[in-house]
Every structure is written in structure tokens, then in C-alpha cells.
XYZ file of N, CA and C in Angstrom:
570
model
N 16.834 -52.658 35.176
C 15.779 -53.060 36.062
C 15.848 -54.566 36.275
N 15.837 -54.872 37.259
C 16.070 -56.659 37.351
C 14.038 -56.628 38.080
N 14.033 -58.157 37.832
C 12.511 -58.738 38.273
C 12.978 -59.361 39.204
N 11.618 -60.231 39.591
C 11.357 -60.299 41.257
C 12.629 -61.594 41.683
N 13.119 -62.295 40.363
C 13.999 -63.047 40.694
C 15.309 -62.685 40.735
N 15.646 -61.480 40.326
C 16.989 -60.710 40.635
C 17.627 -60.897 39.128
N 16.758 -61.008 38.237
C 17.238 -60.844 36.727
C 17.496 -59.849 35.760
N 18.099 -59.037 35.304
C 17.788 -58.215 34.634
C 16.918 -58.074 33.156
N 15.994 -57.653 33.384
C 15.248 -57.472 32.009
C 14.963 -56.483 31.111
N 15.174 -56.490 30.128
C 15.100 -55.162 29.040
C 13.483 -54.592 29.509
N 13.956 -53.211 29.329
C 12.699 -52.264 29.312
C 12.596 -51.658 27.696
N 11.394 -51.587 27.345
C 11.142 -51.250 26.398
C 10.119 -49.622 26.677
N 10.861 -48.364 25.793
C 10.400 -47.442 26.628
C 8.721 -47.286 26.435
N 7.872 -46.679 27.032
C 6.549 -46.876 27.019
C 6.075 -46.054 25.727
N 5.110 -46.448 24.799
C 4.346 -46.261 23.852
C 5.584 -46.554 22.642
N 6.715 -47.407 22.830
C 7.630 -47.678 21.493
C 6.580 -48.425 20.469
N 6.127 -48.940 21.280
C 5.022 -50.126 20.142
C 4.335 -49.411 19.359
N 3.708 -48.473 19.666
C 2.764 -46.595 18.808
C 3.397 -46.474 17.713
N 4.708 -46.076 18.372
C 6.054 -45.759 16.718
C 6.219 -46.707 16.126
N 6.716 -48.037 16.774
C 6.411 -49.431 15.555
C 5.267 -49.598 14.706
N 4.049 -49.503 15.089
C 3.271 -49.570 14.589
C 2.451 -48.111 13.483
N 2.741 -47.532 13.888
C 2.848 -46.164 13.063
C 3.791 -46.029 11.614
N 4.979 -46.747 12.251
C 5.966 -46.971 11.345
C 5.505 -47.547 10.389
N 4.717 -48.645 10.845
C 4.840 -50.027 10.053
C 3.360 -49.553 9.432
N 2.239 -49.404 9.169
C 0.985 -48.311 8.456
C 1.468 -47.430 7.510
N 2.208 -46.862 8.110
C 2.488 -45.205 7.084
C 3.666 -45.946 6.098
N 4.757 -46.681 6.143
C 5.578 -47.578 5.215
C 5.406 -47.933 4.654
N 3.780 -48.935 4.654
C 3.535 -50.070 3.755
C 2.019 -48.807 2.885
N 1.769 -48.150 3.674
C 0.859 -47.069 2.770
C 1.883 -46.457 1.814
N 2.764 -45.667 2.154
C 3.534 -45.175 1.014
C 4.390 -46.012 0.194
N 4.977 -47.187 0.493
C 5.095 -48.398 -0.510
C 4.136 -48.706 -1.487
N 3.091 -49.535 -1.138
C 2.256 -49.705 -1.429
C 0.755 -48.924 -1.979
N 0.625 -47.921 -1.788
C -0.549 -47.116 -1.728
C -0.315 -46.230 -2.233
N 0.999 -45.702 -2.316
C 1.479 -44.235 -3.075
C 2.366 -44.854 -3.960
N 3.370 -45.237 -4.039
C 4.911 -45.289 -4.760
C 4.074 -46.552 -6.218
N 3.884 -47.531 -5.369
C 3.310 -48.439 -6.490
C 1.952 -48.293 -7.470
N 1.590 -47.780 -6.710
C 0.259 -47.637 -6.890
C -0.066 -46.460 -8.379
N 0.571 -45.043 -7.678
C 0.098 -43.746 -8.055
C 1.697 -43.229 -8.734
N 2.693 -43.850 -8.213
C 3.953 -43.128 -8.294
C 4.109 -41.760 -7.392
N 5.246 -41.111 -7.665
C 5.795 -40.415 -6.088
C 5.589 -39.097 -6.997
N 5.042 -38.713 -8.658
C 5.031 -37.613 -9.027
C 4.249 -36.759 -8.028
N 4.134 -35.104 -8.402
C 3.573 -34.329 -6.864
C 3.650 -33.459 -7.986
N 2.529 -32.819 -7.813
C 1.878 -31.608 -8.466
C 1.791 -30.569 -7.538
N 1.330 -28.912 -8.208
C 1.114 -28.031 -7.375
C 1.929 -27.591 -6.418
N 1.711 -27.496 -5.354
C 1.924 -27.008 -3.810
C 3.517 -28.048 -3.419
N 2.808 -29.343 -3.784
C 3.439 -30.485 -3.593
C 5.073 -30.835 -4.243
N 4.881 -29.887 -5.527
C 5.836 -30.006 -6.313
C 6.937 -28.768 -6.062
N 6.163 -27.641 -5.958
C 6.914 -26.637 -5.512
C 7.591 -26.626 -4.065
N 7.127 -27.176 -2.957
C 7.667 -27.854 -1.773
C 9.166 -28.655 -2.128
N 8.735 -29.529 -3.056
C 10.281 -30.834 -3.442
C 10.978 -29.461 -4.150
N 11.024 -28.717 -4.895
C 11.552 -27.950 -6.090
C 12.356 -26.778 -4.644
N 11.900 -26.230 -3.814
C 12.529 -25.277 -3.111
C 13.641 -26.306 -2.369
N 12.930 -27.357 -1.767
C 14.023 -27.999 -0.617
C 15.020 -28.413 -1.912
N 15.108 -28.677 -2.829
C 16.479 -29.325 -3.856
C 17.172 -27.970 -4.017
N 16.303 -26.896 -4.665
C 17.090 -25.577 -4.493
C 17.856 -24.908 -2.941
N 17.463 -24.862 -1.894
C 18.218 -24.744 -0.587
C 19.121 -25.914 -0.119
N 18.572 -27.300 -0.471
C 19.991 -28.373 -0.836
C 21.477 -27.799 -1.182
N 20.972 -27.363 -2.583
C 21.966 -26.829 -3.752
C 22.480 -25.303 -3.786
N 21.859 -25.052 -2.645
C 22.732 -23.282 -2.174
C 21.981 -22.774 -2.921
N 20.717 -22.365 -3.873
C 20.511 -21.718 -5.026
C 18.984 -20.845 -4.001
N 19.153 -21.137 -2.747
C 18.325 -20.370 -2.275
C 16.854 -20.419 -2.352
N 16.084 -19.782 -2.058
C 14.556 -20.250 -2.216
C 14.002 -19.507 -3.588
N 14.818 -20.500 -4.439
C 14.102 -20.230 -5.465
C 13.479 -21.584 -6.477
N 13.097 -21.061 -7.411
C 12.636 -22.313 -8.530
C 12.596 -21.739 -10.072
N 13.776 -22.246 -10.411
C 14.254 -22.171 -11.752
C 14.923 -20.832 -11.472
N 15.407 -20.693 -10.594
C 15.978 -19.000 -10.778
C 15.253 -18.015 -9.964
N 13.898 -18.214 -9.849
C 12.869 -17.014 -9.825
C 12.386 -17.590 -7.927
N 12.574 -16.345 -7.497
C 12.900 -15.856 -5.888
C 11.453 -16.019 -5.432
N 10.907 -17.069 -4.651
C 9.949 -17.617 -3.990
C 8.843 -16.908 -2.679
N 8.101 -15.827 -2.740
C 7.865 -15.364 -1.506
C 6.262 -15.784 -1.270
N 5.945 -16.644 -1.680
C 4.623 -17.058 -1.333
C 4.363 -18.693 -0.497
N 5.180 -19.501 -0.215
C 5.429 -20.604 -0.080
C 6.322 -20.582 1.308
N 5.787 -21.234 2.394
C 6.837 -21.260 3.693
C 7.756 -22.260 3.860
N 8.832 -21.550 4.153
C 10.334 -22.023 4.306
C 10.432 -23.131 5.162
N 9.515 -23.239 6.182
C 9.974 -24.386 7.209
C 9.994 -25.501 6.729
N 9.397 -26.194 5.603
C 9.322 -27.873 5.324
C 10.343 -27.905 4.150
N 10.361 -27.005 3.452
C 11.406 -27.190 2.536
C 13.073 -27.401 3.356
N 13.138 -26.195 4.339
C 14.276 -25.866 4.735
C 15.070 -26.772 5.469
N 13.617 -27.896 6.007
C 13.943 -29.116 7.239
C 14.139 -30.045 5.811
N 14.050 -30.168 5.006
C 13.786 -31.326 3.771
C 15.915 -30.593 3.610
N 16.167 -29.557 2.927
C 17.200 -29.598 2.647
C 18.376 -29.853 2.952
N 18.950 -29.806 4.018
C 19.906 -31.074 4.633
C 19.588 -32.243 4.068
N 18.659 -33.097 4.424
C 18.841 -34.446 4.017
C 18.916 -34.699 2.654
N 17.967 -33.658 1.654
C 18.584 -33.757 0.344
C 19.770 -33.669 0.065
N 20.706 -32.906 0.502
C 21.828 -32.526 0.261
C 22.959 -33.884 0.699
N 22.423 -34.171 1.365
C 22.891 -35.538 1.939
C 23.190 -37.023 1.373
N 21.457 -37.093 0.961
C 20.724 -38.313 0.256
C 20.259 -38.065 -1.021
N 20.630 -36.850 -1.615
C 19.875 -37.017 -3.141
C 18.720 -36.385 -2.938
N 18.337 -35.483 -4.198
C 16.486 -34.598 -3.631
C 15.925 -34.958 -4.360
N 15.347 -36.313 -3.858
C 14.689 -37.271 -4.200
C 13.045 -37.441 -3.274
N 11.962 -37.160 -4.141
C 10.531 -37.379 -3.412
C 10.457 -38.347 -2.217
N 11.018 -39.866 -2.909
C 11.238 -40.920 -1.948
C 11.729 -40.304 -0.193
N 12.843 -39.395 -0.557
C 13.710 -39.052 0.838
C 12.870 -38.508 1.615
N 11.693 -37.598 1.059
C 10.524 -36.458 1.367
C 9.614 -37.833 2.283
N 9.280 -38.353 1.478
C 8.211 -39.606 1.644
C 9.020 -40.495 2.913
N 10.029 -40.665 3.118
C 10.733 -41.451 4.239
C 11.028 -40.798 5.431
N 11.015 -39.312 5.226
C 10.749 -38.871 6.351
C 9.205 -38.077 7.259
N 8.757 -38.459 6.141
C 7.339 -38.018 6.415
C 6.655 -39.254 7.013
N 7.344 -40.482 7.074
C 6.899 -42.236 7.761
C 7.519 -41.185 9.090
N 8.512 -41.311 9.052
C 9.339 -40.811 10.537
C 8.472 -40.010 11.225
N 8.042 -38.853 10.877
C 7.313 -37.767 11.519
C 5.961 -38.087 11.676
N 5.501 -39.156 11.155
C 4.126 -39.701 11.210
C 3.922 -40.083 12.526
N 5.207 -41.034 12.188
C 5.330 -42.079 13.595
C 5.599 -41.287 15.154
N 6.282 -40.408 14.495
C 7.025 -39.184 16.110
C 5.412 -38.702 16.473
N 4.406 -38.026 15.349
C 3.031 -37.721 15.602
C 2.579 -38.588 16.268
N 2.284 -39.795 16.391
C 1.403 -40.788 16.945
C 2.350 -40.734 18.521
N 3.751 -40.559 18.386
C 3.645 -41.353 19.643
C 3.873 -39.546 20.369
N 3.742 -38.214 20.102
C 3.291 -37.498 20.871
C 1.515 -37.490 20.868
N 0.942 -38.124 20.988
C -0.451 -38.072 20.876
C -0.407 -38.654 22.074
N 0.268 -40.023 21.884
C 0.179 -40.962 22.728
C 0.507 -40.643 24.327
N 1.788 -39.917 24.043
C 2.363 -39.018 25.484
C 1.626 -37.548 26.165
N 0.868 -37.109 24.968
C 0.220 -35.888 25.185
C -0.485 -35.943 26.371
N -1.134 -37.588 25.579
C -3.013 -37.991 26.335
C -2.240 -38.317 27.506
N -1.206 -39.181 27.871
C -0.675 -39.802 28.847
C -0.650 -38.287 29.988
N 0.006 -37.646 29.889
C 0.268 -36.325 30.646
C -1.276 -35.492 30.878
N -2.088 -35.258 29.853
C -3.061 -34.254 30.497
C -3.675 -35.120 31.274
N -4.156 -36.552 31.227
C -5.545 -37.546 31.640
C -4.347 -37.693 33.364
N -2.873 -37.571 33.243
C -2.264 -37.629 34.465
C -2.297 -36.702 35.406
N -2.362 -35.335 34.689
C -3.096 -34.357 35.525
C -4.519 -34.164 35.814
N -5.190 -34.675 34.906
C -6.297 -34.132 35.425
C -6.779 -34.885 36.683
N -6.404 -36.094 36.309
C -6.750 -37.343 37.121
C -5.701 -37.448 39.242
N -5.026 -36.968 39.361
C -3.624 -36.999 39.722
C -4.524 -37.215 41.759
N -4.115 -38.051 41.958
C -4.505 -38.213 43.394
C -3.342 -37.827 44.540
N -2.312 -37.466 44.046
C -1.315 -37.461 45.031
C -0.736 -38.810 45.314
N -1.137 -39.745 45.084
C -0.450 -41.252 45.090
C -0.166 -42.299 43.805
N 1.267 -41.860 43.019
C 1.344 -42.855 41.795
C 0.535 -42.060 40.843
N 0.828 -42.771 39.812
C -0.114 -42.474 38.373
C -1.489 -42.586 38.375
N -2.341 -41.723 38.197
C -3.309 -42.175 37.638
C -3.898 -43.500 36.611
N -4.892 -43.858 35.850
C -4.996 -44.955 35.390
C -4.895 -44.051 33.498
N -4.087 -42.849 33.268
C -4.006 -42.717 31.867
C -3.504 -43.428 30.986
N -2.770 -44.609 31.246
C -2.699 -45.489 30.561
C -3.498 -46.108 29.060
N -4.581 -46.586 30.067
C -5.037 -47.235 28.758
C -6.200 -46.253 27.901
N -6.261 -44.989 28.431
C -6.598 -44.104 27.238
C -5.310 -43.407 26.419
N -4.495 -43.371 26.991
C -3.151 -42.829 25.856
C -3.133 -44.005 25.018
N -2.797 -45.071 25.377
C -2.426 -45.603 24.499
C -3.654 -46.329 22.828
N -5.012 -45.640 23.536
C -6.013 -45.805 22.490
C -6.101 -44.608 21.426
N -5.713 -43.511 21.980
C -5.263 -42.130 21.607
C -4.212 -42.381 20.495
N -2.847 -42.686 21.429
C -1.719 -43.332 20.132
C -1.942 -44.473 19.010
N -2.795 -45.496 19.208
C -3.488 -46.358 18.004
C -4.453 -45.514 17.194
N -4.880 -44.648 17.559
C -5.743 -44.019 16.365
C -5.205 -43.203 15.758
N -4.144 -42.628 16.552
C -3.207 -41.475 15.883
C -1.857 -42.251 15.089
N -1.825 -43.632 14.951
C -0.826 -44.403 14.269
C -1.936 -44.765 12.926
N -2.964 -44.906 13.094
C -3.793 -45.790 11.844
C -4.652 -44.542 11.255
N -4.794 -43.261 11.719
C -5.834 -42.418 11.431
C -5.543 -42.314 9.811
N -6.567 -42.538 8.885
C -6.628 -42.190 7.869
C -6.079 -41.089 7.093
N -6.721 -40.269 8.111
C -6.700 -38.284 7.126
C -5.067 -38.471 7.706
N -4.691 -39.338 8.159
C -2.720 -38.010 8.614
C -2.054 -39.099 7.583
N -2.897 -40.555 7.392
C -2.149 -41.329 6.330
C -1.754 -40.494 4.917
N -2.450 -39.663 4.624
C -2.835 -39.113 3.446
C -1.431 -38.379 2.988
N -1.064 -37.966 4.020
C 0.157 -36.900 4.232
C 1.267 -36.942 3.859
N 1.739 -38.494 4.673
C 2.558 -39.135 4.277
C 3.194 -39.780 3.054
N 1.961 -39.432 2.050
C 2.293 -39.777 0.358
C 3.234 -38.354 -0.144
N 2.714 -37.264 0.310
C 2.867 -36.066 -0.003
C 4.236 -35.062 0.458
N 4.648 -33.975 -0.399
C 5.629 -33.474 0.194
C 5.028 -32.179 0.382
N 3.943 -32.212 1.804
C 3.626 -31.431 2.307
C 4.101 -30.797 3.827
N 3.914 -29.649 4.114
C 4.332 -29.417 5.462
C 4.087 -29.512 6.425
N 2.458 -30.048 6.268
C 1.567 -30.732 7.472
C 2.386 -32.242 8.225
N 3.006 -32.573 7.424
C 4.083 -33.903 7.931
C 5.160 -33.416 8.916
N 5.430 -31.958 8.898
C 6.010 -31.531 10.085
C 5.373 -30.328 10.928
N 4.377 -29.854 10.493
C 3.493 -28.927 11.213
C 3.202 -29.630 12.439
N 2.653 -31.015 11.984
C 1.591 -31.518 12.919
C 2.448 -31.893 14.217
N 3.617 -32.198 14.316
C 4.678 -33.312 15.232
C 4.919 -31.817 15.994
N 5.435 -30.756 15.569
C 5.342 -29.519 16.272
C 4.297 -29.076 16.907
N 3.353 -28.873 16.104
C 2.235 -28.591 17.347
C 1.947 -29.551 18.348
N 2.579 -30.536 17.862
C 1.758 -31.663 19.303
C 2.755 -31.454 20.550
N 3.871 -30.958 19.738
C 5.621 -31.035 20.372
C 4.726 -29.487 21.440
N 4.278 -28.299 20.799
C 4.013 -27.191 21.497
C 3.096 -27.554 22.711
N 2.069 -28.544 22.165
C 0.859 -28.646 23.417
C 1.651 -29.453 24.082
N 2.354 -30.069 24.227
C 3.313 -31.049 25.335
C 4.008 -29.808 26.260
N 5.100 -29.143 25.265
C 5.736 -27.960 26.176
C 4.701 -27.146 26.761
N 3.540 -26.903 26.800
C 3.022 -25.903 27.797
C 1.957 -26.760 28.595
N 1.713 -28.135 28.788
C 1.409 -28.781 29.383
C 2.418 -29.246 30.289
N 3.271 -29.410 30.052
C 4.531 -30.455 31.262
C 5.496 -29.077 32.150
N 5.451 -29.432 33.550
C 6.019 -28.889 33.857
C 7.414 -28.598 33.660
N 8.350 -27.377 33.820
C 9.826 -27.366 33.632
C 10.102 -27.003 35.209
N 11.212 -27.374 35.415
C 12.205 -27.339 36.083
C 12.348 -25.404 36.172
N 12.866 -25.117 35.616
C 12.600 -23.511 35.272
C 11.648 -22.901 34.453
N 10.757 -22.089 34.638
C 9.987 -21.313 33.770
C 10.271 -20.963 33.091
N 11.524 -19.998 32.894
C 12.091 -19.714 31.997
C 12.319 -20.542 30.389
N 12.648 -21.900 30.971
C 13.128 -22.768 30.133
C 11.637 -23.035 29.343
N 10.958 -23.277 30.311
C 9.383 -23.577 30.182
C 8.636 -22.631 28.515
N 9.470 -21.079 28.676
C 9.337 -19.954 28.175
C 9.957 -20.124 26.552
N 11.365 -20.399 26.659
C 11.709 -20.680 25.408
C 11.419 -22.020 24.744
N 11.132 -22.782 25.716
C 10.549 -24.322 24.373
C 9.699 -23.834 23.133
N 8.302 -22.841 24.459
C 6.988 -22.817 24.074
C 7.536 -21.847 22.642
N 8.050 -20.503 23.377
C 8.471 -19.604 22.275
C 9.176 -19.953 20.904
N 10.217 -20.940 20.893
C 10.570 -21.536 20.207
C 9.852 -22.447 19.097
N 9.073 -23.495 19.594
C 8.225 -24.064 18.891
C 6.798 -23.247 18.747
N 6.532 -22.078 18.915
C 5.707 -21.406 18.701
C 6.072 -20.701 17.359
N 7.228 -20.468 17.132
C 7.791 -19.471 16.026
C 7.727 -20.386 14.915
């Protein structure tokens, strides 16, 4: 994109600042607020979550200690095991990608609001003014307390939540084909 003097100037894509700043909250919370603070131990729910994704890491299947897992859902462990397998199945790795998915949360909040307030609003000429409510939408959804909480944790709400926001986007935005329209929704519905 060049400006009015025929310069070219970097674009920065819209709501990046959401994810910087999302980033930069949920980082210095789990630095600071969890790791130093409390340490990265995880009890319960929390523990059995880290204990399956190191076991599907390690090929040993969804189990823990041996013993075959059918009460506990596969999706956060199963997205955790690659990168263990990768990086070590290590809480920390759990906790670093749960900053990531924090941050991806805030800035579909941010795009969500941007898209419905664009339809609802939509004059037939240019954008509406959703602007500066998305982007108040994405600051609360970067600093919100209760999703900070999450981010200490190796829970599955750290990727539940980025999906569902991912689902209300796909059946809000138009596709190109319905069809296609059909398997996002179906897809991230499953």
C-alpha cells in the first residue's frame, strides 16, 4: 500500500495489537501469577489432562499408568500431544500454548464483533462504523479475568473456547460455496 506521497508503508493487519496485547497479559500472568507464584503443579482434572497428552505423545495411547481412560475428552490432550512429543511433556509447553490460544480467543472476539455489528449495521456503502466496538470487545476479551484463569491450567477450555468463537465466525461469514460454508460449521461443530 503506498500513502498519499507515493510511499510504501507497512500495514499492520487489523486487531494484531488484541493478540499483542493478549499475548503480553496472559504471559506475564502465567510467568508471574502462576509459574512463580503457585508453581505449574496441576491437580485433578488438570493433572489427568497433562498425564493423557504425555501418554498419546509416547504412543501409549489414552491411558494413565497403563489403565485405558474413558471418562476424560480426547480433544485437549490429543491437540497437547504433538507438541509434547516435540518439546518435552512438560506443563510449561501446556501453559505456552494456552498464552497462544488465549491470544487467538481475543482476537476472534475481536473479528466476531467486527463482522456481526458489520452486518447488522451494513448500508450498502463501505463499512459500517464496527470498528470501535470490536475493538472494545477484543480489549476485554484480551484482559478478561475469568479466561485469565485458564491460561495457568491444563484445561480444555483453552481450546474449547478459540473453537467455538472459530464456529460462531463460520456460520456468521459468508462462503463463497455453501457447501464449504457446511463443512467448516460441521467440522468445528464435531
Amino acid at each position: 500500500m503506498k500513502d498519499a506521497d507515493g510511499c510504501r508503508r507497512r500495514t499492520i493487519p487489523r486487531g494484531a495489537w488484541i493478540v499483542a496485547l493478549a499475548l503480553l497479559v496472559r504471559a506475564v500472568y502465567v510467568v508471574f501469577g502462576v509459574a512463580r507464584r503457585g508453581g505449574v503443579a496441576q491437580v485433578s482434572d488438570f493433572l489427568y489432562t497433562h498425564q493423557l497428552a504425555d501418554s498419546l505423545a509416547h504412543g501409549r495411547g489414552f491411558t494413565i499408568e497403563g489403565v485405558p481412560i474413558f471418562n476424560q475428552s480426547v480433544g485437549y490432550p490429543a491437540f497437547l500431544a504433538p507438541f509434547y512429543a516435540v518439546l518435552g511433556a512438560h506443563v510449561a509447553v501446556a501453559l505456552a500454548l494456552n498464552v497462544l490460544l488465549g491470544a487467538a480467543s481475543a482476537w476472534l472476539v475481536y473479528r466476531l464483533t467486527d463482522v456481526l455489528l458489520a452486518d447488522a449495521g451494513g448500508t450498502g456503502v463501505g463499512r459500517p462504523a464496527a470498528g470501535p466496538a470490536a475493538r472494545v470487545a477484543g480489549v476485554l476479551a484480551a484482559v478478561y479475568p475469568d479466561s485469565l484463569l485458564y491460561a495457568g491450567l491444563v484445561s480444555a477450555e483453552n481450546l474449547l473456547i478459540p473453537i467455538l468463537l472459530l464456529l460462531a465466525l463460520a456460520v456468521v461469514t459468508r462462503f463463497r460455496h455453501p457447501w464449504a460454508q457446511g463443512v467448516v460449521v460441521g467440522l468445528l461443530a464435531a
